[in-house]
CSV table of C-alpha atoms in Angstrom, one decimal:
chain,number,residue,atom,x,y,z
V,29,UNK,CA,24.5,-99.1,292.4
V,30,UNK,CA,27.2,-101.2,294.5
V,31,UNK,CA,27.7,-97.8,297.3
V,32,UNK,CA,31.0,-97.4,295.7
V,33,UNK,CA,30.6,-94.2,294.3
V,34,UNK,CA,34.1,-91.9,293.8
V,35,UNK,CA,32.4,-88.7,294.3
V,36,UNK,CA,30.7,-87.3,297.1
V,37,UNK,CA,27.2,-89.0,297.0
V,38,UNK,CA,24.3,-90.2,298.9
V,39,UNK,CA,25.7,-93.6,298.9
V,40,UNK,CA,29.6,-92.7,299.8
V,41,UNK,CA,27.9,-91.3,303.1
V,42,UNK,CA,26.0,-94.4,303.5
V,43,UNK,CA,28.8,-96.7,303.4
V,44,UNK,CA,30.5,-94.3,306.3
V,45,UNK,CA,27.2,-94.5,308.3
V,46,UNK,CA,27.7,-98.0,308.1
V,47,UNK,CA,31.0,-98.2,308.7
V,48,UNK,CA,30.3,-96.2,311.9
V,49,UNK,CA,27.8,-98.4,313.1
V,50,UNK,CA,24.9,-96.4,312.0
V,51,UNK,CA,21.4,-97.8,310.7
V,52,UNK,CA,20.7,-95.7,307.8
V,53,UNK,CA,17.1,-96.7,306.5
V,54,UNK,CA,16.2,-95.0,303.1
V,55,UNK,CA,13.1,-94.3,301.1
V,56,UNK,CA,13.3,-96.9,298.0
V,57,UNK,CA,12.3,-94.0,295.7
V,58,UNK,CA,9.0,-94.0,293.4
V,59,UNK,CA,11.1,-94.1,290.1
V,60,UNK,CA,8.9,-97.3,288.7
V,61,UNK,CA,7.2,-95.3,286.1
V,62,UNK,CA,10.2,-93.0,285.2
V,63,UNK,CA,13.0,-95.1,284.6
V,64,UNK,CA,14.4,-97.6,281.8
V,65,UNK,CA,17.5,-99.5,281.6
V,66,UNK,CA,18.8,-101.2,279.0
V,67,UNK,CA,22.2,-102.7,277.5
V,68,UNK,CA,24.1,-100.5,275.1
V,69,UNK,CA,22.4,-101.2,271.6
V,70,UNK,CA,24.2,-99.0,269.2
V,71,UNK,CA,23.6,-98.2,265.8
V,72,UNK,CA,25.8,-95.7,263.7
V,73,UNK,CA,23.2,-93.5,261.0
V,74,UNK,CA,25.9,-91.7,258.6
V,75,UNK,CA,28.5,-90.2,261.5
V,76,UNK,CA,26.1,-89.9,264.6
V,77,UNK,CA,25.9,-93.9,266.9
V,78,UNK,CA,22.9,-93.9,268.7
V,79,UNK,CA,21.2,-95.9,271.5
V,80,UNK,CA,18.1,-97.8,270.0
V,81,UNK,CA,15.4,-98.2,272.4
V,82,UNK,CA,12.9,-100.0,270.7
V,83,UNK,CA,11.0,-100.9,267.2
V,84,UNK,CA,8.5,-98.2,265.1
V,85,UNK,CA,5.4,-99.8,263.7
V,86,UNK,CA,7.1,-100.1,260.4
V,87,UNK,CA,10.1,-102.1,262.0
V,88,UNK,CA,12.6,-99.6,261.7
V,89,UNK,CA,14.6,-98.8,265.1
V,90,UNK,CA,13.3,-96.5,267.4
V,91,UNK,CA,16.2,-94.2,268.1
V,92,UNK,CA,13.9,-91.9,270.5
V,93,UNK,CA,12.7,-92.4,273.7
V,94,UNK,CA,9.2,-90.1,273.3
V,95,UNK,CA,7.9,-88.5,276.9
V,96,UNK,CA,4.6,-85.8,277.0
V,97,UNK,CA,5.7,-82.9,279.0
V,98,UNK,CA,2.7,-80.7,280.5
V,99,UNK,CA,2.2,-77.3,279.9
V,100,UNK,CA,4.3,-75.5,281.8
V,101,UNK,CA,6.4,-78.3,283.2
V,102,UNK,CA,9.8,-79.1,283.4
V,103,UNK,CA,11.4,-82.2,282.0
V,104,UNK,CA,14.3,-83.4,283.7
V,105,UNK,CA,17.0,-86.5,282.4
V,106,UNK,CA,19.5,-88.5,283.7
V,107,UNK,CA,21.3,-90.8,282.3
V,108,UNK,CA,24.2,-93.1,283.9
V,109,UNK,CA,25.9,-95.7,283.0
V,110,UNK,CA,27.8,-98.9,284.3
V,111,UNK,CA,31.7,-97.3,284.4
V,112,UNK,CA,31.7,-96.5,287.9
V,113,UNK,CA,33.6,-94.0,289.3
V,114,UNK,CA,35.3,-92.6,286.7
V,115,UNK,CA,34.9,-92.9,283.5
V,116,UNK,CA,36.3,-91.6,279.5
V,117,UNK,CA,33.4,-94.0,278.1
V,118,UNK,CA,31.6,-91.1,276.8
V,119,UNK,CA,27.9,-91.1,276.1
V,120,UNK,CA,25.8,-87.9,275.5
V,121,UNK,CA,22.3,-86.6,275.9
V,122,UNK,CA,19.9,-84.3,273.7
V,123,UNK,CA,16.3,-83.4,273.6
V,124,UNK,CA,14.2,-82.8,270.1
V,125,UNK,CA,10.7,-81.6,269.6
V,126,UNK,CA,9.0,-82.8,266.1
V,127,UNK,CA,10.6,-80.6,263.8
V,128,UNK,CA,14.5,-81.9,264.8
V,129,UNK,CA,15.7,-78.5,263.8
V,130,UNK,CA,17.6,-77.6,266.7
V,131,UNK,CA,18.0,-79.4,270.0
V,132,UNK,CA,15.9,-78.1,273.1
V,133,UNK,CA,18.3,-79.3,275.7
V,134,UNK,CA,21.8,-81.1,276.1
V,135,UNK,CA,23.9,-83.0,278.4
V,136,UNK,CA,27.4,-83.1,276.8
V,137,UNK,CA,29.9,-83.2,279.7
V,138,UNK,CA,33.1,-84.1,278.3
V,139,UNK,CA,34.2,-88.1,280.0
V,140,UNK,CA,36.6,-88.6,277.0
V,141,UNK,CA,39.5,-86.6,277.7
V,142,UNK,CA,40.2,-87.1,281.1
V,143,UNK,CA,38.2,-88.7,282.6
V,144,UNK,CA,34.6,-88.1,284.8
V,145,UNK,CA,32.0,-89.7,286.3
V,146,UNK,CA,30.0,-91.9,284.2
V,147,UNK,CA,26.6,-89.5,283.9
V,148,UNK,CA,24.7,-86.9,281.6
V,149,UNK,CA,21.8,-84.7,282.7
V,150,UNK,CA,19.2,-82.1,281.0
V,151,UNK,CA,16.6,-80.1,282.1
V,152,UNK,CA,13.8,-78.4,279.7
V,153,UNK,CA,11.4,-76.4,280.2
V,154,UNK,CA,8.0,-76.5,278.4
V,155,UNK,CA,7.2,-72.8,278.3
V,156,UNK,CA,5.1,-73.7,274.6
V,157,UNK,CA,1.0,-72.8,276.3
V,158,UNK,CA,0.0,-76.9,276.1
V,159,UNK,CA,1.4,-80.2,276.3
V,160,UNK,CA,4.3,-81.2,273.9
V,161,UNK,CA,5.3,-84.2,272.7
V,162,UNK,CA,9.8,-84.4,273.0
V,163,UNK,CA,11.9,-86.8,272.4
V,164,UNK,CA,15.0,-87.8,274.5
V,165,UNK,CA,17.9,-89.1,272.5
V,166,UNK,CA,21.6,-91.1,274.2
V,167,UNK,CA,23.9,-90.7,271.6
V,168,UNK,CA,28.1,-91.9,271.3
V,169,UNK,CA,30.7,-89.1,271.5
V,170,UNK,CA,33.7,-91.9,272.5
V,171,UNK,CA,32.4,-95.0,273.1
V,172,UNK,CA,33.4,-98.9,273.5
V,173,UNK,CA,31.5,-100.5,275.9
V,174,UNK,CA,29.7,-98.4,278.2
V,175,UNK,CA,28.2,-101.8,280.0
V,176,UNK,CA,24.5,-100.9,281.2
V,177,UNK,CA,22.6,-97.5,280.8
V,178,UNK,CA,20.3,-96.1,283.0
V,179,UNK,CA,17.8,-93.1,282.8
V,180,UNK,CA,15.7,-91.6,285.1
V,181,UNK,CA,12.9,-89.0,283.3
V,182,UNK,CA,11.4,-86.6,286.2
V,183,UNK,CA,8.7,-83.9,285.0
V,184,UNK,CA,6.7,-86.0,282.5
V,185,UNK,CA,3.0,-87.1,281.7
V,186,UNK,CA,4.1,-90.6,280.4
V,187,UNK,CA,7.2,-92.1,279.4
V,188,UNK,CA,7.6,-94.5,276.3
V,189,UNK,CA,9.6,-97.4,277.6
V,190,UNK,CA,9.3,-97.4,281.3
V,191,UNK,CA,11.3,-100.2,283.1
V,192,UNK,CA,10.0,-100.2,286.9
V,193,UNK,CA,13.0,-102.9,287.1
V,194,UNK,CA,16.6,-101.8,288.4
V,195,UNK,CA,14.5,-97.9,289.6
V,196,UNK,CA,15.4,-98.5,293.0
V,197,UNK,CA,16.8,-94.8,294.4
V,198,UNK,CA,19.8,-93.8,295.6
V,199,UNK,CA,21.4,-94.5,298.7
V,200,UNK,CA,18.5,-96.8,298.6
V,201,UNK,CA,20.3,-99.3,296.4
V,202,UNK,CA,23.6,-99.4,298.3
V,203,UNK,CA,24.0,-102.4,300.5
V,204,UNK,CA,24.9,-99.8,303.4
V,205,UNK,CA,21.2,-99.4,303.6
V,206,UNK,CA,17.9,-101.0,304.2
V,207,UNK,CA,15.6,-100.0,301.2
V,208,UNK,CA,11.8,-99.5,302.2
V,209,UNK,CA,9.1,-99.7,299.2
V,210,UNK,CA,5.3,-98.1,299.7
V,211,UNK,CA,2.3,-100.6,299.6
V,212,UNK,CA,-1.3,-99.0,299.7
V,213,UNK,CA,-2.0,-99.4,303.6
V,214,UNK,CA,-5.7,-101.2,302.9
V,215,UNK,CA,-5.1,-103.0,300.3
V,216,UNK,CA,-1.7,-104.4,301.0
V,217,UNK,CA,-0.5,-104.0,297.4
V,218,UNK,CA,2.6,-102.3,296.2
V,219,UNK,CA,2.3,-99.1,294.8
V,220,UNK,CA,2.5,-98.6,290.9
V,221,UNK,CA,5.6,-96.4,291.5
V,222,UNK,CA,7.1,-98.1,294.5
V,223,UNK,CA,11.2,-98.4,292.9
V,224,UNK,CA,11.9,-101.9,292.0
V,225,UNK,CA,15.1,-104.2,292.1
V,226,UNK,CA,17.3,-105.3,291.3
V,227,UNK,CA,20.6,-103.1,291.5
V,228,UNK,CA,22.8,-102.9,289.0
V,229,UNK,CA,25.5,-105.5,290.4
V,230,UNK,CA,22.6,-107.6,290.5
V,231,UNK,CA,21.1,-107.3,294.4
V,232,UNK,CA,17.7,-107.8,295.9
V,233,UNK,CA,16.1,-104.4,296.6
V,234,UNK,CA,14.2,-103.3,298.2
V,235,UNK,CA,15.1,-104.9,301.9
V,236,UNK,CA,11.4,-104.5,303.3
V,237,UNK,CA,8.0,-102.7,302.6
V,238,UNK,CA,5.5,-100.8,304.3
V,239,UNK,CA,2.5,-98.9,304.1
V,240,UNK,CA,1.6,-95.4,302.5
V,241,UNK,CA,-1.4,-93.2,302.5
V,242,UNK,CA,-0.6,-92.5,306.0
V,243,UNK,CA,-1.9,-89.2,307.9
V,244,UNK,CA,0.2,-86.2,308.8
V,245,UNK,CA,-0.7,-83.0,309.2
V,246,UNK,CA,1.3,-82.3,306.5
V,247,UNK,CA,-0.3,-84.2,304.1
V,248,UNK,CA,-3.7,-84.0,305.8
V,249,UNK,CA,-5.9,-87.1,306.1
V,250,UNK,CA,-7.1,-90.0,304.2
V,251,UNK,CA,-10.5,-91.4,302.5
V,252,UNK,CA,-9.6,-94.9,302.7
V,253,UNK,CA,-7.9,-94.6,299.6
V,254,UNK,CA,-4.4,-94.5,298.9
V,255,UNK,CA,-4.3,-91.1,299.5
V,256,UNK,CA,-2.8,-88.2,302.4
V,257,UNK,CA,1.2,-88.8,302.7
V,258,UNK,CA,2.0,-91.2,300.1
V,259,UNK,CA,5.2,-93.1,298.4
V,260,UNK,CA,8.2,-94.6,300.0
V,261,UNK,CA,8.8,-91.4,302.2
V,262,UNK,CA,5.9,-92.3,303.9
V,263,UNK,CA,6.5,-95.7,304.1
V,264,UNK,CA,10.2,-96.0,305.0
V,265,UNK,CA,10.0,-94.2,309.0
V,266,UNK,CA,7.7,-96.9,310.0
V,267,UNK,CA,10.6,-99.4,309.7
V,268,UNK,CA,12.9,-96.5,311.0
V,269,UNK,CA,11.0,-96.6,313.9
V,270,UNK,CA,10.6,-100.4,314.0
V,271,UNK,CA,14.5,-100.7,314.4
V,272,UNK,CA,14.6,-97.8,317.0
V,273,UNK,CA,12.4,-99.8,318.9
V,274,UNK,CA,14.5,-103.1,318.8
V,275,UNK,CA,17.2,-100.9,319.7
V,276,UNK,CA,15.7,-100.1,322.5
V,277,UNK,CA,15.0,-103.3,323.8
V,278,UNK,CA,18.6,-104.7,322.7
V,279,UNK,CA,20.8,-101.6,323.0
V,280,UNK,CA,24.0,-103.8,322.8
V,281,UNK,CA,22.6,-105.0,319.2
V,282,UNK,CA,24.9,-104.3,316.0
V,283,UNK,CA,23.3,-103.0,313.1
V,284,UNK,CA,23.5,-106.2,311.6
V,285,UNK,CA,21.8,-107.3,314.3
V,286,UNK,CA,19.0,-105.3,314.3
V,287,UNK,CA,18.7,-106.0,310.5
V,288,UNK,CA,18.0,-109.7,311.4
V,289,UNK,CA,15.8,-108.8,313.2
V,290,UNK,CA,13.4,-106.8,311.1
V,291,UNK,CA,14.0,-110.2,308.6
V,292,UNK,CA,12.9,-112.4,311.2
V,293,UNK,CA,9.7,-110.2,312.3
V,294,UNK,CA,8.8,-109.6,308.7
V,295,UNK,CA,5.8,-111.0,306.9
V,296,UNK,CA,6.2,-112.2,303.2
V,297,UNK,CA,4.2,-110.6,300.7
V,298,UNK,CA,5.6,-111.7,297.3
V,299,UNK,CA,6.9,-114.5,296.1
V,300,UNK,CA,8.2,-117.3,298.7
V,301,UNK,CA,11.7,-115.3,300.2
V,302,UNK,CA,13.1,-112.0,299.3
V,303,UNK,CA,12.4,-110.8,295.8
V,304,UNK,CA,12.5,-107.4,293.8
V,305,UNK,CA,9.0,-106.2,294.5
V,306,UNK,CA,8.1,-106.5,298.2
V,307,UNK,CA,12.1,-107.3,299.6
V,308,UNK,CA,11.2,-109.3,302.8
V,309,UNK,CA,7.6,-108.1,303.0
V,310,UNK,CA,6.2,-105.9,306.0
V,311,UNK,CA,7.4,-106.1,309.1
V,312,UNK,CA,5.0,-106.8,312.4
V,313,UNK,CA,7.4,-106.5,316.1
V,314,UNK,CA,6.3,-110.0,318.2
V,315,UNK,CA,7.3,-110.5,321.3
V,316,UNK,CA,10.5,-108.0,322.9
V,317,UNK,CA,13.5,-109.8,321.4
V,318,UNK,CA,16.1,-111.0,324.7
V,319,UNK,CA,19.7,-110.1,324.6
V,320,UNK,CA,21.9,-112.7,322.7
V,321,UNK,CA,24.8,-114.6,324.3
V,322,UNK,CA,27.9,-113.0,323.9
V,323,UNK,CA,31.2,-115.3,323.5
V,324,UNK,CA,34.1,-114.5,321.4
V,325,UNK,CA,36.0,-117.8,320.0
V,326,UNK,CA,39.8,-118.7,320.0
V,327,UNK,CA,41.3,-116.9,316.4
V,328,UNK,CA,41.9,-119.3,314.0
V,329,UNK,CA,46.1,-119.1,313.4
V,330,UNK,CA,46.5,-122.7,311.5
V,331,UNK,CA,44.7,-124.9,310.0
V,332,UNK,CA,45.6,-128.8,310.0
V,333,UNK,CA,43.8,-129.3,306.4
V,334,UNK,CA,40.5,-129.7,304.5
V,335,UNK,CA,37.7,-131.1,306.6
V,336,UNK,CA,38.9,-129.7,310.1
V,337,UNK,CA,36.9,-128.2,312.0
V,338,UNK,CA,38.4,-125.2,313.3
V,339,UNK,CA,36.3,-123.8,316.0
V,340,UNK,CA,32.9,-123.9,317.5
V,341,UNK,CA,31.7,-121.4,319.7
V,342,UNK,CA,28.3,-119.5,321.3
V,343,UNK,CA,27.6,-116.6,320.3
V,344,UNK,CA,25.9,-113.7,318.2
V,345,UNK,CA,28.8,-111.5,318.0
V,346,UNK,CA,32.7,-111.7,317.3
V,347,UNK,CA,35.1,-108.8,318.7
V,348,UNK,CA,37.0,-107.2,315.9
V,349,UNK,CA,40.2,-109.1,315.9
V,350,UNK,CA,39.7,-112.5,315.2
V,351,UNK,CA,39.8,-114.1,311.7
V,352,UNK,CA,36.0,-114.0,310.9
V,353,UNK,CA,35.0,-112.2,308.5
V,354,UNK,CA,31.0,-111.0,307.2
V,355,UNK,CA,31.2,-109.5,303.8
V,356,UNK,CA,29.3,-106.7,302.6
V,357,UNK,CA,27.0,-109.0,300.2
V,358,UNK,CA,26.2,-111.1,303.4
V,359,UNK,CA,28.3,-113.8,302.6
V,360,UNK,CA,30.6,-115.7,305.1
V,361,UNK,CA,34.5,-116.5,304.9
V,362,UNK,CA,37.4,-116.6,306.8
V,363,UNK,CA,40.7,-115.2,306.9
V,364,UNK,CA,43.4,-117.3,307.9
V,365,UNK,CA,46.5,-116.3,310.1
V,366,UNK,CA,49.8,-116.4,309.5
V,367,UNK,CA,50.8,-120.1,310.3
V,368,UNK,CA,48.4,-121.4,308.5
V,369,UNK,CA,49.9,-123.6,305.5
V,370,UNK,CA,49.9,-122.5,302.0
V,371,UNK,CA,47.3,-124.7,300.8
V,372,UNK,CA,45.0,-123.1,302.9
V,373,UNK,CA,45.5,-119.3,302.1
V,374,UNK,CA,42.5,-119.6,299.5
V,375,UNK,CA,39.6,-121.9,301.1
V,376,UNK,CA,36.4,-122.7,300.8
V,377,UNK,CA,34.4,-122.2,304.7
V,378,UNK,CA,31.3,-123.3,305.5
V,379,UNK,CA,29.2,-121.3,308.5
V,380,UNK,CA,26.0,-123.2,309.6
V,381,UNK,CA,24.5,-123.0,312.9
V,382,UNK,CA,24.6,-126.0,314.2
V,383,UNK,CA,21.6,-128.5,313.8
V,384,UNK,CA,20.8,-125.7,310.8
V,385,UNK,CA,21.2,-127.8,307.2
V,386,UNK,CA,21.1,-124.5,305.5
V,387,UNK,CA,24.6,-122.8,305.7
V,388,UNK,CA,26.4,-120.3,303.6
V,389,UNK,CA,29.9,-120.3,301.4
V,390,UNK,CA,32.1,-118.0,300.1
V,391,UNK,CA,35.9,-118.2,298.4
V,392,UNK,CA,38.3,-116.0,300.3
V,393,UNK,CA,41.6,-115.7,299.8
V,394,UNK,CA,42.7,-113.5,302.5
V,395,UNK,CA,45.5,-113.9,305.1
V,396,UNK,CA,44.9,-111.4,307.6
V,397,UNK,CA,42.6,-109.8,309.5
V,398,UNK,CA,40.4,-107.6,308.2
V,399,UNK,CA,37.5,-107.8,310.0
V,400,UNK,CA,34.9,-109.4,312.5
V,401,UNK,CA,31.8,-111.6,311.8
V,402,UNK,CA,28.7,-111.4,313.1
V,403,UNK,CA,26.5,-114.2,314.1
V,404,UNK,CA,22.8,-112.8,313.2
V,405,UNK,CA,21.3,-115.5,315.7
V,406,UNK,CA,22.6,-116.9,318.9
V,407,UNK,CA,23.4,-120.4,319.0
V,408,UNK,CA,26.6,-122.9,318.4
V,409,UNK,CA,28.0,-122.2,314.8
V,410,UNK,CA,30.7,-125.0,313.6
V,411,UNK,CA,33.3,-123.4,311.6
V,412,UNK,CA,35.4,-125.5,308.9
V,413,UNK,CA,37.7,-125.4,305.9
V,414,UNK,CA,35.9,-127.5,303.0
């Protein structure tokens, strides 16, 4: 969930796109009706520990996580869990039908012995001549604290404890990427299964909506319902094609820049600021946005003490090396030079653009350079060790 993965995955190759100075706009995924997360909630009946999902009618735990597969469909699981990237946490999965007399499908890769990445899947298919009723189980093989669990159920005709929460896709939820959700394009309102935040390390996904129900000759047309091409694959080139229009206009713009950008164009849908649901809202382009003002300030190599301000400069972007630094989560810091006394090596900076009130912070503890900063809008920005 943090684009970290230790495997080759959507979101490794995101983080290199980004890292390479490429835009990589993804489809936020229409998981909202086919996911649940949950904390590990164990219970141990005679030698087998099992996950319990929920409460029966007659208060007993609900070990089963029941899903209707049609006739002829094929149910797939996955299941992950919070031990990234490698794991010997081991948790297993296996599907039942009614009679529990033999298991219809497993996913029992071996994390215990040496190690593996932190993730089960099954796939059944229902080859019975109607709809069946199954039942999905997460069960312990070596197990101590597994952290969160995650499963995505693909192939079904209803799941029994959908969380739309925390369904955002992959590379969606990386931070490498700006995350587009699907709302109906005439109504304005987010799709039932538009993928939700937040991630699993606890960020705001997705980054920005837009609409569905779009026509292609693909998908052919629409009624005026929220039909033709729909869910975030349809909804995610419209901002793709947004930011390739800034860059067009700003060519010298950083990614980071464009991003900005999008944010400042955007039109809130949800609740007041970015939330889980809608991100920043929809974006509508205004007026062609002008170059920004490039300077690059003096590195900082010493620091007299707290309260000094250290440098203030114009600017929207910083060459790679000076001692700014923007993190991935957004935040601002600052690594200090060598020089700079001891008591400084783990500060406190505050970045506001001048005449702003509203700045951001970060701890850093840093002492050389590993980075540059960007400014995401021109102006004079007052840097200074709290």
């Amino acid at each position: 969930g943090d684009g970290t993965a230790g495997f080759p995955s959507a979101s490794n190759a995101a983080r290199r796109a980004a890292a390479a100075g490429i835009l990589w706009v993804a489809a936020g995924g229409n998981y909202a009706q086919d996911h649940w997360k949950g904390a590990w909630n164990p219970l141990t009946v005679g030698n087998i520990t099992l996950q319990r999902f929920g409460t029966n009618s007659d208060n007993s735990p609900d070990f089963d996580m029941n899903a209707v597969v049609p006739s002829g469909g094929a149910l797939t699981v996955f299941l992950k869990w919070d031990n990234w990237p490698i794991t010997q946490e081991d948790l297993d999965l296996w599907l039942w039908d009614a009679t529990g007399s033999s298991p219809l499908a497993q996913g029992i890769r071996d994390q215990s012995a040496s190690g593996d990445f932190p993730g089960e899947e099954m796939t059944w298919v229902n080859n019975t001549g109607s709809a069946k009723t199954v039942y999905i189980e997460v069960r312990a093989f070596s197990v101590t604290d597994p952290g969160q669990l995650d499963l995505l159920i693909f192939g079904h005709a209803g799941i029994e404890y959908p969380v739309a929460a925390g369904s955002i896709a992959d590379p969606a939820f990386s931070p490498h990427t700006v995350a587009v959700g699907a709302s109906c394009f005439n109504t304005n309102q987010i799709e039932y299964f538009s993928s939700l935040g937040p991630t699993i390390d606890g960020r705001i996904k997705p980054d920005f909506v837009s609409a569905d129900g779009v026509l292609t000759r693909a998908y052919g047309g629409t009624t005026g319902a929220c039909d033709g091409f729909i869910g975030t694959s349809a909804s995610a080139p419209h901002v793709a094609g947004l930011a390739a229009l800034i860059m067009h206009a700003a060519p010298n713009w950083i990614s980071e820049r464009v991003v900005k950008a999008l944010e400042d164009y955007s039109r809130d849908r949800g609740p007041a600021g970015k939330d889980n649901t809608f991100g920043f809202g929809d974006v509508v382009l205004g007026a062609v946005p002008a170059e920004d003002c490039q300077s690059v300030p003096t590195p900082v190599v010493g620091i007299a003490g707290p309260g000094t301000v250290v440098d203030t400069y114009n600017g929207s972007s910083v060459t790679p090396g000076s001692y700014l630094v923007k993190n991935n989560d957004g935040s601002l810091s600052l690594c200090v030079g060598p020089g700079t006394p001891a008591s400084a090596s783990a500060s406190l900076l505050a970045v506001s653009l001048i005449g702003d009130p509203v700045g951001s912070t970060a701890r850093e503890s840093c002492v050389t350079v590993r980075d540059s900063w960007v400014a995401l809008r021109c102006g004079s920005y007052r840097l200074g060790i709290n």
